[in-house]
């Protein structure tokens, strides 16, 4: 049975990239556009992202700076962002009545601070363009025809026919799609989790849950992987931008280690040389104050006292009296504080993966597969992922827009 009979573009995946691709394709009006979603929920990641506010993009118009936030896929995205980047994303939403605001860290949200604003905008645009949306449709197989079209078989043995096909099923192995792409001969890189926090069960640091520092450096032991940013101690371990960024850049190393790893935390993100210089100054400037009584580094008090105890530094000792050995212990505590990571915690539907369709299989100019004509990709199904801050959504908007526009072009 064929559900759709008109010449059509089918978009598989009802997330950010899928919707943007469908909308971009439907604006041409040359094809009927059909969007198929496996679950009952549309735009689920949009709904929960940014604590329910939706971190739409990042406020930067410098492509080089933008690309520096993608552990994988940056070179590929360069050509995509040149076609549709941050400025175009902001303008696209503003033209449809959604104004975005930039926060101090560069993250951009709708001025309503409600992700529903973005969802409503996308749904309204889809209705206006007469996009046919079907939920609970799980595609099981893709069959290219000799004519260059596609027949899709779903879990109810229905056939969906289309002239152009856009895959935007996301990066999670659970979302499906990778197996039937492999069967088509498309190169796929096995997906592994990215953007997760570190579990440290029974570690004494857990007593400091809720404790945060504005800037720390986190280093994965025996690698060159290191990141800086805010760090938060949670009831299960460590999180915050510094940890999440490290989990992204070192996603494959951590997966290879089965998430059993050692990290070093530099609580001040200072070089050892600078720290030693500061410590020498403190010996003179606050000579008669005790280590426990005066925390000169503006660290949270609980954390400072924890570090003193961990490195066996006497809280009652005066700064003037600390020895060379104790100076070295201070350096160890603040620059090279070591922890064992024993697992990870992802955030349900919000997590990101490294892996997916090898970007070497895709043309950046139009998001079309090099081996199969009329097959396009968008979003996290590709081996592209960014760190936190709106970068993953920007990749979704950009690849979705280019895929949709390109698929709808009449040749």
mmCIF file of C-alpha atoms in Angstrom:
data_model
loop_
_atom_site.group_PDB
_atom_site.id
_atom_site.type_symbol
_atom_site.label_atom_id
_atom_site.label_comp_id
_atom_site.label_asym_id
_atom_site.label_seq_id
_atom_site.Cartn_x
_atom_site.Cartn_y
_atom_site.Cartn_z
ATOM 1 C CA UNK A 1 0.000 0.000 0.000
ATOM 2 C CA UNK A 2 1.303 3.443 -0.835
ATOM 3 C CA UNK A 3 0.326 6.178 1.608
ATOM 4 C CA UNK A 4 1.514 9.172 -0.383
ATOM 5 C CA UNK A 5 0.915 9.274 -4.142
ATOM 6 C CA UNK A 6 2.171 12.710 -5.208
ATOM 7 C CA UNK A 7 5.826 13.414 -6.092
ATOM 8 C CA UNK A 8 7.306 13.904 -2.687
ATOM 9 C CA UNK A 9 10.186 14.441 -0.355
ATOM 10 C CA UNK A 10 10.145 12.309 2.772
ATOM 11 C CA UNK A 11 11.986 13.453 5.872
ATOM 12 C CA UNK A 12 12.605 10.708 8.436
ATOM 13 C CA UNK A 13 12.993 12.166 11.940
ATOM 14 C CA UNK A 14 10.878 14.697 13.801
ATOM 15 C CA UNK A 15 13.618 16.563 15.645
ATOM 16 C CA UNK A 16 15.204 19.955 15.058
ATOM 17 C CA UNK A 17 17.097 18.953 11.904
ATOM 18 C CA UNK A 18 14.146 17.032 10.474
ATOM 19 C CA UNK A 19 11.714 19.900 10.947
ATOM 20 C CA UNK A 20 14.107 22.455 9.546
ATOM 21 C CA UNK A 21 14.784 20.244 6.513
ATOM 22 C CA UNK A 22 11.068 19.681 5.928
ATOM 23 C CA UNK A 23 10.278 23.383 6.205
ATOM 24 C CA UNK A 24 13.145 24.386 3.913
ATOM 25 C CA UNK A 25 12.032 21.808 1.338
ATOM 26 C CA UNK A 26 8.345 22.766 1.530
ATOM 27 C CA UNK A 27 9.081 26.445 0.926
ATOM 28 C CA UNK A 28 9.923 25.523 -2.685
ATOM 29 C CA UNK A 29 6.396 24.064 -3.178
ATOM 30 C CA UNK A 30 7.722 21.786 -5.901
ATOM 31 C CA UNK A 31 7.120 18.645 -3.863
ATOM 32 C CA UNK A 32 4.726 17.338 -1.305
ATOM 33 C CA UNK A 33 6.751 17.080 1.918
ATOM 34 C CA UNK A 34 6.094 14.258 4.375
ATOM 35 C CA UNK A 35 7.724 14.029 7.809
ATOM 36 C CA UNK A 36 7.833 10.665 9.578
ATOM 37 C CA UNK A 37 8.621 10.318 13.281
ATOM 38 C CA UNK A 38 9.152 6.992 15.046
ATOM 39 C CA UNK A 39 7.855 8.081 18.471
ATOM 40 C CA UNK A 40 4.741 9.890 19.610
ATOM 41 C CA UNK A 41 6.752 13.040 20.391
ATOM 42 C CA UNK A 42 7.941 15.727 18.001
ATOM 43 C CA UNK A 43 10.884 18.021 18.755
ATOM 44 C CA UNK A 44 11.562 16.268 22.070
ATOM 45 C CA UNK A 45 15.146 17.532 22.415
ATOM 46 C CA UNK A 46 14.024 21.073 21.660
ATOM 47 C CA UNK A 47 11.509 20.765 24.481
ATOM 48 C CA UNK A 48 14.003 19.808 27.196
ATOM 49 C CA UNK A 49 17.153 21.582 26.037
ATOM 50 C CA UNK A 50 18.634 24.401 28.063
ATOM 51 C CA UNK A 51 16.564 23.477 31.093
ATOM 52 C CA UNK A 52 13.364 23.921 29.101
ATOM 53 C CA UNK A 53 14.456 27.232 27.563
ATOM 54 C CA UNK A 54 16.030 25.856 24.333
ATOM 55 C CA UNK A 55 19.579 26.985 23.674
ATOM 56 C CA UNK A 56 18.905 27.778 19.999
ATOM 57 C CA UNK A 57 22.411 28.799 18.937
ATOM 58 C CA UNK A 58 25.566 30.598 20.055
ATOM 59 C CA UNK A 59 26.123 34.311 19.595
ATOM 60 C CA UNK A 60 29.130 34.366 17.299
ATOM 61 C CA UNK A 61 29.451 35.369 13.674
ATOM 62 C CA UNK A 62 33.067 34.232 13.407
ATOM 63 C CA UNK A 63 32.977 30.896 11.574
ATOM 64 C CA UNK A 64 36.473 29.950 12.746
ATOM 65 C CA UNK A 65 35.476 30.460 16.383
ATOM 66 C CA UNK A 66 32.203 28.624 15.788
ATOM 67 C CA UNK A 67 33.957 25.638 14.237
ATOM 68 C CA UNK A 68 36.367 25.376 17.193
ATOM 69 C CA UNK A 69 33.467 24.028 19.272
ATOM 70 C CA UNK A 70 32.958 20.854 17.229
ATOM 71 C CA UNK A 71 35.114 17.874 18.254
ATOM 72 C CA UNK A 72 34.003 16.108 15.071
ATOM 73 C CA UNK A 73 32.797 17.487 11.742
ATOM 74 C CA UNK A 74 34.235 21.004 11.905
ATOM 75 C CA UNK A 75 35.887 20.895 8.473
ATOM 76 C CA UNK A 76 32.693 19.580 6.889
ATOM 77 C CA UNK A 77 30.538 22.216 8.610
ATOM 78 C CA UNK A 78 32.616 25.083 7.264
ATOM 79 C CA UNK A 79 30.942 24.865 3.858
ATOM 80 C CA UNK A 80 27.541 24.341 5.459
ATOM 81 C CA UNK A 81 27.809 27.391 7.735
ATOM 82 C CA UNK A 82 28.853 29.510 4.771
ATOM 83 C CA UNK A 83 25.419 28.776 3.308
ATOM 84 C CA UNK A 84 23.355 29.030 6.499
ATOM 85 C CA UNK A 85 25.021 30.070 9.740
ATOM 86 C CA UNK A 86 24.281 31.806 13.013
ATOM 87 C CA UNK A 87 23.225 35.115 11.470
ATOM 88 C CA UNK A 88 20.800 33.331 9.140
ATOM 89 C CA UNK A 89 19.391 31.291 12.036
ATOM 90 C CA UNK A 90 18.728 34.392 14.126
ATOM 91 C CA UNK A 91 17.106 36.137 11.156
ATOM 92 C CA UNK A 92 15.006 33.067 10.286
ATOM 93 C CA UNK A 93 13.397 32.964 13.721
ATOM 94 C CA UNK A 94 13.015 36.739 13.991
ATOM 95 C CA UNK A 95 11.216 36.842 10.631
ATOM 96 C CA UNK A 96 8.702 34.471 12.173
ATOM 97 C CA UNK A 97 8.209 36.478 15.345
ATOM 98 C CA UNK A 98 10.709 34.725 17.614
ATOM 99 C CA UNK A 99 13.352 37.089 18.993
ATOM 100 C CA UNK A 100 16.496 35.538 20.425
ATOM 101 C CA UNK A 101 18.650 36.987 23.208
ATOM 102 C CA UNK A 102 22.303 36.379 23.987
ATOM 103 C CA UNK A 103 23.479 35.686 27.520
ATOM 104 C CA UNK A 104 26.932 36.561 28.887
ATOM 105 C CA UNK A 105 28.375 33.179 27.953
ATOM 106 C CA UNK A 106 27.145 33.513 24.363
ATOM 107 C CA UNK A 107 24.231 31.088 24.575
ATOM 108 C CA UNK A 108 21.117 32.309 22.784
ATOM 109 C CA UNK A 109 17.555 31.649 23.928
ATOM 110 C CA UNK A 110 14.128 32.935 22.917
ATOM 111 C CA UNK A 111 13.273 36.067 24.905
ATOM 112 C CA UNK A 112 10.341 34.138 26.384
ATOM 113 C CA UNK A 113 12.800 31.695 28.016
ATOM 114 C CA UNK A 114 10.433 28.928 26.914
ATOM 115 C CA UNK A 115 11.380 26.126 24.524
ATOM 116 C CA UNK A 116 7.702 25.880 23.623
ATOM 117 C CA UNK A 117 8.161 29.167 21.752
ATOM 118 C CA UNK A 118 10.554 27.439 19.336
ATOM 119 C CA UNK A 119 8.317 24.383 19.046
ATOM 120 C CA UNK A 120 5.261 26.529 18.325
ATOM 121 C CA UNK A 121 7.178 28.453 15.673
ATOM 122 C CA UNK A 122 8.292 25.282 13.870
ATOM 123 C CA UNK A 123 4.876 23.635 14.116
ATOM 124 C CA UNK A 124 3.139 26.762 12.823
ATOM 125 C CA UNK A 125 5.510 26.950 9.867
ATOM 126 C CA UNK A 126 4.956 23.259 9.099
ATOM 127 C CA UNK A 127 1.182 23.731 9.103
ATOM 128 C CA UNK A 128 1.426 26.832 6.921
ATOM 129 C CA UNK A 129 3.457 24.914 4.347
ATOM 130 C CA UNK A 130 1.105 21.893 4.453
ATOM 131 C CA UNK A 131 3.790 19.453 5.591
ATOM 132 C CA UNK A 132 2.222 16.060 6.256
ATOM 133 C CA UNK A 133 3.373 14.810 9.660
ATOM 134 C CA UNK A 134 2.978 11.198 10.773
ATOM 135 C CA UNK A 135 4.079 9.940 14.196
ATOM 136 C CA UNK A 136 4.602 6.355 15.349
ATOM 137 C CA UNK A 137 6.023 5.416 11.968
ATOM 138 C CA UNK A 138 9.175 3.362 12.356
ATOM 139 C CA UNK A 139 11.058 2.828 9.096
ATOM 140 C CA UNK A 140 12.526 -0.659 8.874
ATOM 141 C CA UNK A 141 14.009 -0.679 5.380
ATOM 142 C CA UNK A 142 14.944 1.663 2.532
ATOM 143 C CA UNK A 143 14.779 0.344 -1.020
ATOM 144 C CA UNK A 144 16.271 2.534 -3.756
ATOM 145 C CA UNK A 145 14.608 2.006 -7.146
ATOM 146 C CA UNK A 146 16.255 1.864 -10.554
ATOM 147 C CA UNK A 147 14.575 5.172 -11.378
ATOM 148 C CA UNK A 148 16.429 6.875 -8.522
ATOM 149 C CA UNK A 149 13.437 7.007 -6.191
ATOM 150 C CA UNK A 150 12.890 5.304 -2.837
ATOM 151 C CA UNK A 151 10.437 2.899 -1.269
ATOM 152 C CA UNK A 152 10.406 2.866 2.536
ATOM 153 C CA UNK A 153 8.951 -0.035 4.505
ATOM 154 C CA UNK A 154 7.678 0.700 7.996
ATOM 155 C CA UNK A 155 7.001 -1.511 11.005
ATOM 156 C CA UNK A 156 3.405 -2.076 9.852
ATOM 157 C CA UNK A 157 4.556 -3.254 6.406
ATOM 158 C CA UNK A 158 3.305 -0.085 4.742
ATOM 159 C CA UNK A 159 5.144 1.382 1.771
ATOM 160 C CA UNK A 160 6.086 5.033 1.534
ATOM 161 C CA UNK A 161 7.282 6.238 -1.851
ATOM 162 C CA UNK A 162 9.305 9.368 -2.563
ATOM 163 C CA UNK A 163 11.543 10.973 -5.137
ATOM 164 C CA UNK A 164 13.887 12.540 -2.544
ATOM 165 C CA UNK A 165 14.722 11.233 0.915
ATOM 166 C CA UNK A 166 16.211 13.129 3.880
ATOM 167 C CA UNK A 167 17.421 11.135 6.889
ATOM 168 C CA UNK A 168 17.446 13.081 10.161
ATOM 169 C CA UNK A 169 16.934 10.381 12.770
ATOM 170 C CA UNK A 170 19.476 11.650 15.301
ATOM 171 C CA UNK A 171 22.627 10.103 16.650
ATOM 172 C CA UNK A 172 21.451 7.655 19.282
ATOM 173 C CA UNK A 173 21.785 3.966 18.413
ATOM 174 C CA UNK A 174 18.245 3.612 19.783
ATOM 175 C CA UNK A 175 16.766 5.917 17.136
ATOM 176 C CA UNK A 176 17.477 3.447 14.356
ATOM 177 C CA UNK A 177 18.587 4.235 10.860
ATOM 178 C CA UNK A 178 22.230 3.215 10.981
ATOM 179 C CA UNK A 179 21.612 -0.452 10.152
ATOM 180 C CA UNK A 180 19.580 0.260 7.048
ATOM 181 C CA UNK A 181 22.138 2.826 5.958
ATOM 182 C CA UNK A 182 24.889 0.239 6.291
ATOM 183 C CA UNK A 183 22.797 -2.101 4.141
ATOM 184 C CA UNK A 184 22.837 0.577 1.442
ATOM 185 C CA UNK A 185 26.620 0.669 1.535
ATOM 186 C CA UNK A 186 26.819 3.988 3.403
ATOM 187 C CA UNK A 187 29.875 4.234 5.655
ATOM 188 C CA UNK A 188 28.861 4.520 9.294
ATOM 189 C CA UNK A 189 31.062 5.240 12.314
ATOM 190 C CA UNK A 190 29.838 3.445 15.427
ATOM 191 C CA UNK A 191 28.169 5.986 17.740
ATOM 192 C CA UNK A 192 29.384 6.503 21.300
ATOM 193 C CA UNK A 193 28.030 8.893 23.945
ATOM 194 C CA UNK A 194 29.252 12.472 24.142
ATOM 195 C CA UNK A 195 28.357 15.282 26.563
ATOM 196 C CA UNK A 196 28.024 13.350 29.801
ATOM 197 C CA UNK A 197 29.037 13.915 33.402
ATOM 198 C CA UNK A 198 31.510 11.786 35.348
ATOM 199 C CA UNK A 199 30.448 9.297 37.999
ATOM 200 C CA UNK A 200 32.685 8.954 41.064
ATOM 201 C CA UNK A 201 30.843 6.569 43.396
ATOM 202 C CA UNK A 202 31.862 6.699 47.069
ATOM 203 C CA UNK A 203 34.512 9.348 46.398
ATOM 204 C CA UNK A 204 34.822 11.772 49.342
ATOM 205 C CA UNK A 205 34.330 14.690 46.910
ATOM 206 C CA UNK A 206 30.629 13.767 46.810
ATOM 207 C CA UNK A 207 30.256 15.376 50.242
ATOM 208 C CA UNK A 208 30.654 18.711 48.426
ATOM 209 C CA UNK A 209 27.630 18.270 46.134
ATOM 210 C CA UNK A 210 26.393 21.624 44.876
ATOM 211 C CA UNK A 211 29.864 23.144 45.155
ATOM 212 C CA UNK A 212 30.905 24.991 41.975
ATOM 213 C CA UNK A 213 33.934 26.878 40.676
ATOM 214 C CA UNK A 214 33.685 29.372 37.789
ATOM 215 C CA UNK A 215 36.770 28.192 35.918
ATOM 216 C CA UNK A 216 38.701 24.947 36.245
ATOM 217 C CA UNK A 217 40.841 22.881 33.910
ATOM 218 C CA UNK A 218 40.134 19.154 33.616
ATOM 219 C CA UNK A 219 42.707 16.825 32.042
ATOM 220 C CA UNK A 220 42.220 13.202 30.984
ATOM 221 C CA UNK A 221 45.196 11.266 32.349
ATOM 222 C CA UNK A 222 47.850 10.134 29.862
ATOM 223 C CA UNK A 223 46.265 12.054 26.961
ATOM 224 C CA UNK A 224 46.451 15.542 25.520
ATOM 225 C CA UNK A 225 42.731 16.034 26.108
ATOM 226 C CA UNK A 226 41.972 18.953 28.418
ATOM 227 C CA UNK A 227 39.212 21.539 28.696
ATOM 228 C CA UNK A 228 38.405 24.602 30.773
ATOM 229 C CA UNK A 229 35.155 25.960 32.141
ATOM 230 C CA UNK A 230 32.877 25.975 35.143
ATOM 231 C CA UNK A 231 32.868 22.773 37.208
ATOM 232 C CA UNK A 232 30.097 21.489 39.447
ATOM 233 C CA UNK A 233 30.320 18.770 42.086
ATOM 234 C CA UNK A 234 27.140 16.685 42.043
ATOM 235 C CA UNK A 235 25.772 13.915 44.218
ATOM 236 C CA UNK A 236 27.150 11.368 41.704
ATOM 237 C CA UNK A 237 30.446 13.001 40.684
ATOM 238 C CA UNK A 238 31.385 15.991 38.541
ATOM 239 C CA UNK A 239 29.566 17.941 35.864
ATOM 240 C CA UNK A 240 29.482 21.453 34.442
ATOM 241 C CA UNK A 241 30.880 22.798 31.144
ATOM 242 C CA UNK A 242 34.496 21.760 31.843
ATOM 243 C CA UNK A 243 33.494 18.113 32.324
ATOM 244 C CA UNK A 244 30.895 18.040 29.551
ATOM 245 C CA UNK A 245 33.370 19.527 27.069
ATOM 246 C CA UNK A 246 36.014 16.967 28.037
ATOM 247 C CA UNK A 247 33.485 14.166 27.581
ATOM 248 C CA UNK A 248 32.886 15.445 24.050
ATOM 249 C CA UNK A 249 36.479 15.933 22.965
ATOM 250 C CA UNK A 250 37.571 12.649 24.561
ATOM 251 C CA UNK A 251 34.390 10.700 23.721
ATOM 252 C CA UNK A 252 36.172 7.896 21.915
ATOM 253 C CA UNK A 253 39.053 7.629 24.388
ATOM 254 C CA UNK A 254 36.607 7.388 27.278
ATOM 255 C CA UNK A 255 34.479 4.796 25.468
ATOM 256 C CA UNK A 256 37.607 2.721 24.824
ATOM 257 C CA UNK A 257 38.335 2.867 28.553
ATOM 258 C CA UNK A 258 34.768 1.739 29.355
ATOM 259 C CA UNK A 259 34.419 5.031 31.270
ATOM 260 C CA UNK A 260 36.973 3.899 33.847
ATOM 261 C CA UNK A 261 39.528 6.698 33.752
ATOM 262 C CA UNK A 262 41.669 9.053 35.786
ATOM 263 C CA UNK A 263 41.406 12.820 35.561
ATOM 264 C CA UNK A 264 43.330 15.736 37.005
ATOM 265 C CA UNK A 265 41.539 18.892 38.095
ATOM 266 C CA UNK A 266 43.246 22.268 38.155
ATOM 267 C CA UNK A 267 40.772 24.127 40.348
ATOM 268 C CA UNK A 268 42.067 27.569 39.361
ATOM 269 C CA UNK A 269 42.997 26.906 35.714
ATOM 270 C CA UNK A 270 46.382 28.468 36.540
ATOM 271 C CA UNK A 271 49.825 27.324 35.441
ATOM 272 C CA UNK A 272 52.028 25.825 38.139
ATOM 273 C CA UNK A 273 54.437 28.736 37.717
ATOM 274 C CA UNK A 274 51.740 31.356 38.290
ATOM 275 C CA UNK A 275 50.352 29.456 41.250
ATOM 276 C CA UNK A 276 53.763 29.172 42.935
ATOM 277 C CA UNK A 277 54.266 32.899 42.457
ATOM 278 C CA UNK A 278 50.908 33.609 44.092
ATOM 279 C CA UNK A 279 51.682 31.281 46.972
ATOM 280 C CA UNK A 280 54.963 33.095 47.628
ATOM 281 C CA UNK A 281 53.109 36.406 47.657
ATOM 282 C CA UNK A 282 50.531 35.075 50.107
ATOM 283 C CA UNK A 283 53.311 34.032 52.496
ATOM 284 C CA UNK A 284 54.074 37.733 52.831
ATOM 285 C CA UNK A 285 50.708 39.412 52.257
ATOM 286 C CA UNK A 286 48.683 37.296 54.694
ATOM 287 C CA UNK A 287 51.598 35.911 56.670
ATOM 288 C CA UNK A 288 49.843 35.730 60.036
ATOM 289 C CA UNK A 289 46.584 34.269 58.770
ATOM 290 C CA UNK A 290 46.040 30.508 58.950
ATOM 291 C CA UNK A 291 45.495 28.288 55.930
ATOM 292 C CA UNK A 292 42.050 27.321 57.154
ATOM 293 C CA UNK A 293 41.139 30.831 58.221
ATOM 294 C CA UNK A 294 42.026 32.633 55.007
ATOM 295 C CA UNK A 295 41.269 31.237 51.553
ATOM 296 C CA UNK A 296 43.030 33.640 49.179
ATOM 297 C CA UNK A 297 41.921 31.887 45.983
ATOM 298 C CA UNK A 298 38.204 32.717 46.243
ATOM 299 C CA UNK A 299 37.384 29.030 46.055
ATOM 300 C CA UNK A 300 34.228 27.845 47.816
ATOM 301 C CA UNK A 301 35.092 27.489 51.488
ATOM 302 C CA UNK A 302 33.952 23.853 51.628
ATOM 303 C CA UNK A 303 36.188 22.950 48.703
ATOM 304 C CA UNK A 304 39.224 24.742 50.147
ATOM 305 C CA UNK A 305 38.905 22.968 53.500
ATOM 306 C CA UNK A 306 38.338 19.652 51.691
ATOM 307 C CA UNK A 307 41.567 20.093 49.712
ATOM 308 C CA UNK A 308 43.538 21.008 52.843
ATOM 309 C CA UNK A 309 42.367 17.829 54.512
ATOM 310 C CA UNK A 310 42.887 15.656 51.421
ATOM 311 C CA UNK A 311 46.495 16.800 51.037
ATOM 312 C CA UNK A 312 47.182 16.735 54.778
ATOM 313 C CA UNK A 313 47.749 20.459 55.147
ATOM 314 C CA UNK A 314 47.259 21.814 58.660
ATOM 315 C CA UNK A 315 44.378 24.316 58.747
ATOM 316 C CA UNK A 316 45.909 26.008 61.812
ATOM 317 C CA UNK A 317 49.268 26.620 60.165
ATOM 318 C CA UNK A 318 50.114 30.245 59.320
ATOM 319 C CA UNK A 319 50.854 31.171 55.735
ATOM 320 C CA UNK A 320 54.235 32.544 56.801
ATOM 321 C CA UNK A 321 55.250 29.162 58.177
ATOM 322 C CA UNK A 322 54.456 26.805 55.329
ATOM 323 C CA UNK A 323 57.471 24.756 54.238
ATOM 324 C CA UNK A 324 58.685 23.923 50.749
ATOM 325 C CA UNK A 325 57.056 20.511 51.096
ATOM 326 C CA UNK A 326 53.767 22.097 52.109
ATOM 327 C CA UNK A 327 54.089 24.561 49.235
ATOM 328 C CA UNK A 328 54.390 21.577 46.893
ATOM 329 C CA UNK A 329 51.318 19.987 48.519
ATOM 330 C CA UNK A 330 49.348 23.184 47.851
ATOM 331 C CA UNK A 331 50.397 23.030 44.205
ATOM 332 C CA UNK A 332 49.348 19.386 44.005
ATOM 333 C CA UNK A 333 45.985 20.168 45.608
ATOM 334 C CA UNK A 334 45.174 23.104 43.353
ATOM 335 C CA UNK A 335 46.841 22.145 40.037
ATOM 336 C CA UNK A 336 46.968 18.352 39.945
ATOM 337 C CA UNK A 337 44.069 17.099 42.049
ATOM 338 C CA UNK A 338 43.432 13.511 40.864
ATOM 339 C CA UNK A 339 40.128 11.593 40.717
ATOM 340 C CA UNK A 340 38.955 8.250 39.373
ATOM 341 C CA UNK A 341 36.013 8.270 36.994
ATOM 342 C CA UNK A 342 33.930 5.114 37.275
ATOM 343 C CA UNK A 343 31.096 5.543 34.816
ATOM 344 C CA UNK A 344 29.059 8.293 33.219
ATOM 345 C CA UNK A 345 25.664 9.923 33.492
ATOM 346 C CA UNK A 346 23.825 11.112 30.402
ATOM 347 C CA UNK A 347 20.749 13.289 30.473
ATOM 348 C CA UNK A 348 18.005 11.126 29.000
ATOM 349 C CA UNK A 349 16.815 12.448 25.622
ATOM 350 C CA UNK A 350 19.197 15.406 25.752
ATOM 351 C CA UNK A 351 22.408 13.464 25.307
ATOM 352 C CA UNK A 352 24.586 13.739 22.225
ATOM 353 C CA UNK A 353 26.609 11.104 20.401
ATOM 354 C CA UNK A 354 29.857 11.022 18.485
ATOM 355 C CA UNK A 355 29.560 8.869 15.387
ATOM 356 C CA UNK A 356 27.007 8.232 12.675
ATOM 357 C CA UNK A 357 27.231 8.633 8.914
ATOM 358 C CA UNK A 358 30.815 9.330 7.913
ATOM 359 C CA UNK A 359 30.883 12.895 6.559
ATOM 360 C CA UNK A 360 33.231 11.625 3.868
ATOM 361 C CA UNK A 361 30.131 9.976 2.391
ATOM 362 C CA UNK A 362 28.278 13.285 2.054
ATOM 363 C CA UNK A 363 28.642 16.418 -0.070
ATOM 364 C CA UNK A 364 28.789 19.477 2.182
ATOM 365 C CA UNK A 365 27.460 21.723 -0.584
ATOM 366 C CA UNK A 366 24.039 20.035 -0.581
ATOM 367 C CA UNK A 367 24.079 17.301 2.130
ATOM 368 C CA UNK A 368 23.530 14.654 -0.556
ATOM 369 C CA UNK A 369 25.079 11.191 -0.326
ATOM 370 C CA UNK A 370 27.969 10.774 -2.743
ATOM 371 C CA UNK A 371 27.060 7.183 -3.562
ATOM 372 C CA UNK A 372 23.259 7.386 -3.736
ATOM 373 C CA UNK A 373 21.572 10.138 -5.681
ATOM 374 C CA UNK A 374 18.568 11.903 -4.070
ATOM 375 C CA UNK A 375 19.492 10.706 -0.564
ATOM 376 C CA UNK A 376 20.282 13.497 1.917
ATOM 377 C CA UNK A 377 21.317 13.710 5.566
ATOM 378 C CA UNK A 378 20.793 16.305 8.291
ATOM 379 C CA UNK A 379 21.554 16.670 11.982
ATOM 380 C CA UNK A 380 23.104 14.253 14.386
ATOM 381 C CA UNK A 381 22.733 11.202 12.161
ATOM 382 C CA UNK A 382 26.016 12.540 10.764
ATOM 383 C CA UNK A 383 29.346 12.123 12.542
ATOM 384 C CA UNK A 384 29.139 15.714 13.740
ATOM 385 C CA UNK A 385 28.837 16.866 17.330
ATOM 386 C CA UNK A 386 29.470 20.023 19.285
ATOM 387 C CA UNK A 387 30.053 20.962 22.895
ATOM 388 C CA UNK A 388 27.412 22.629 25.036
ATOM 389 C CA UNK A 389 26.338 26.165 24.263
ATOM 390 C CA UNK A 390 23.949 25.935 21.299
ATOM 391 C CA UNK A 391 26.436 24.400 18.880
ATOM 392 C CA UNK A 392 24.579 21.136 18.326
ATOM 393 C CA UNK A 393 21.343 22.924 17.493
ATOM 394 C CA UNK A 394 23.192 25.239 15.122
ATOM 395 C CA UNK A 395 24.537 22.216 13.255
ATOM 396 C CA UNK A 396 20.981 20.839 13.126
ATOM 397 C CA UNK A 397 19.473 24.066 11.728
ATOM 398 C CA UNK A 398 22.269 24.497 9.197
ATOM 399 C CA UNK A 399 22.457 20.951 7.861
ATOM 400 C CA UNK A 400 18.660 20.694 7.876
ATOM 401 C CA UNK A 401 18.245 23.919 5.909
ATOM 402 C CA UNK A 402 20.859 22.987 3.291
ATOM 403 C CA UNK A 403 19.486 19.442 2.914
ATOM 404 C CA UNK A 404 15.903 20.649 2.541
ATOM 405 C CA UNK A 405 16.697 23.413 0.071
ATOM 406 C CA UNK A 406 18.926 21.152 -1.986
ATOM 407 C CA UNK A 407 16.447 18.273 -2.088
ATOM 408 C CA UNK A 408 13.674 20.594 -3.307
ATOM 409 C CA UNK A 409 15.748 22.095 -6.122
ATOM 410 C CA UNK A 410 14.311 21.284 -9.523
ATOM 411 C CA UNK A 411 17.021 20.056 -11.879
#
